[in-house]
Tab-separated table of C-alpha atoms in Angstrom:
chain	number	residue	atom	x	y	z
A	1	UNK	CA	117.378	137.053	100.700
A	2	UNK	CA	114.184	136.046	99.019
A	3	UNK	CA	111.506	134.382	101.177
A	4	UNK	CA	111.678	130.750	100.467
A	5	UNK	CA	108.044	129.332	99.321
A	6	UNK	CA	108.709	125.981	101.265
A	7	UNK	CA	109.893	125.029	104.563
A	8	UNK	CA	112.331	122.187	103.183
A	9	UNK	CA	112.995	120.994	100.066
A	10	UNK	CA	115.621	119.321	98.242
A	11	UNK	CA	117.533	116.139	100.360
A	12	UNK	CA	114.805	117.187	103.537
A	13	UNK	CA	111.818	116.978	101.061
A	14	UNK	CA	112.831	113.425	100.001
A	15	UNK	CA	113.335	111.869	102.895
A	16	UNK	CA	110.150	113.266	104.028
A	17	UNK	CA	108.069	112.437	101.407
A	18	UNK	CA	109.415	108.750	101.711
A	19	UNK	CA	108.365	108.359	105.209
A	20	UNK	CA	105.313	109.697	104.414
A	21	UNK	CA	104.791	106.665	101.282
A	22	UNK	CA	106.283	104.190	104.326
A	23	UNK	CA	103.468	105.899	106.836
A	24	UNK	CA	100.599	105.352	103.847
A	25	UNK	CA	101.634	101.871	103.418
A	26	UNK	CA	101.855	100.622	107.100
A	27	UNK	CA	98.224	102.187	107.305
A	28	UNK	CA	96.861	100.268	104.055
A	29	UNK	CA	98.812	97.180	106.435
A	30	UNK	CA	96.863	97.956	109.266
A	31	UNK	CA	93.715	97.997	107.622
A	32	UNK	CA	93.815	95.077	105.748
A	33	UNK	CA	94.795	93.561	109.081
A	34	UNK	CA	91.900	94.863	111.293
A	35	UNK	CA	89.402	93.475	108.280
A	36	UNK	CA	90.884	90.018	108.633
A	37	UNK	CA	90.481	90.151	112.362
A	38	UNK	CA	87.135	91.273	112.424
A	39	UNK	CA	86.428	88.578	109.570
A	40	UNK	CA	88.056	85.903	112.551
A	41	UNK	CA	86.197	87.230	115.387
A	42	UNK	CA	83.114	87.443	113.142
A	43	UNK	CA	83.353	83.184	112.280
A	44	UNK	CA	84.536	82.442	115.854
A	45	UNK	CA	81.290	84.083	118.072
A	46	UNK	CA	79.374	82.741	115.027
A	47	UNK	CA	80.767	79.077	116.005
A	48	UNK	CA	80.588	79.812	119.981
A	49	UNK	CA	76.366	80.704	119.229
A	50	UNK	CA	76.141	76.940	117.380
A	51	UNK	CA	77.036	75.300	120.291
């Protein structure tokens, strides 16, 4: 038995690497979410001060 240079690989190494593109993206997501929000909250305290 040779020592094996990777943990998984083959089948295993796919499926992980695609969650890992699914995690990546769902993190861009979230970003681009949390901008927009702060963006929002930004404009609405800037109305609430005009008052």
């Amino acid at each position: 038995m040779r020592p094996r240079r990777y943990p998984y690989s083959g089948k295993r190494k796919k499926q992980s690497d695609r969650q890992i593109a699914k995690l990546k993206r769902d993190i861009d997501v979230n970003r681009t979410n949390i901008s927009s929000l702060k963006f929002v909250i930004e404009t609405l305290s800037n109305h609430q001060n005009y008052r």
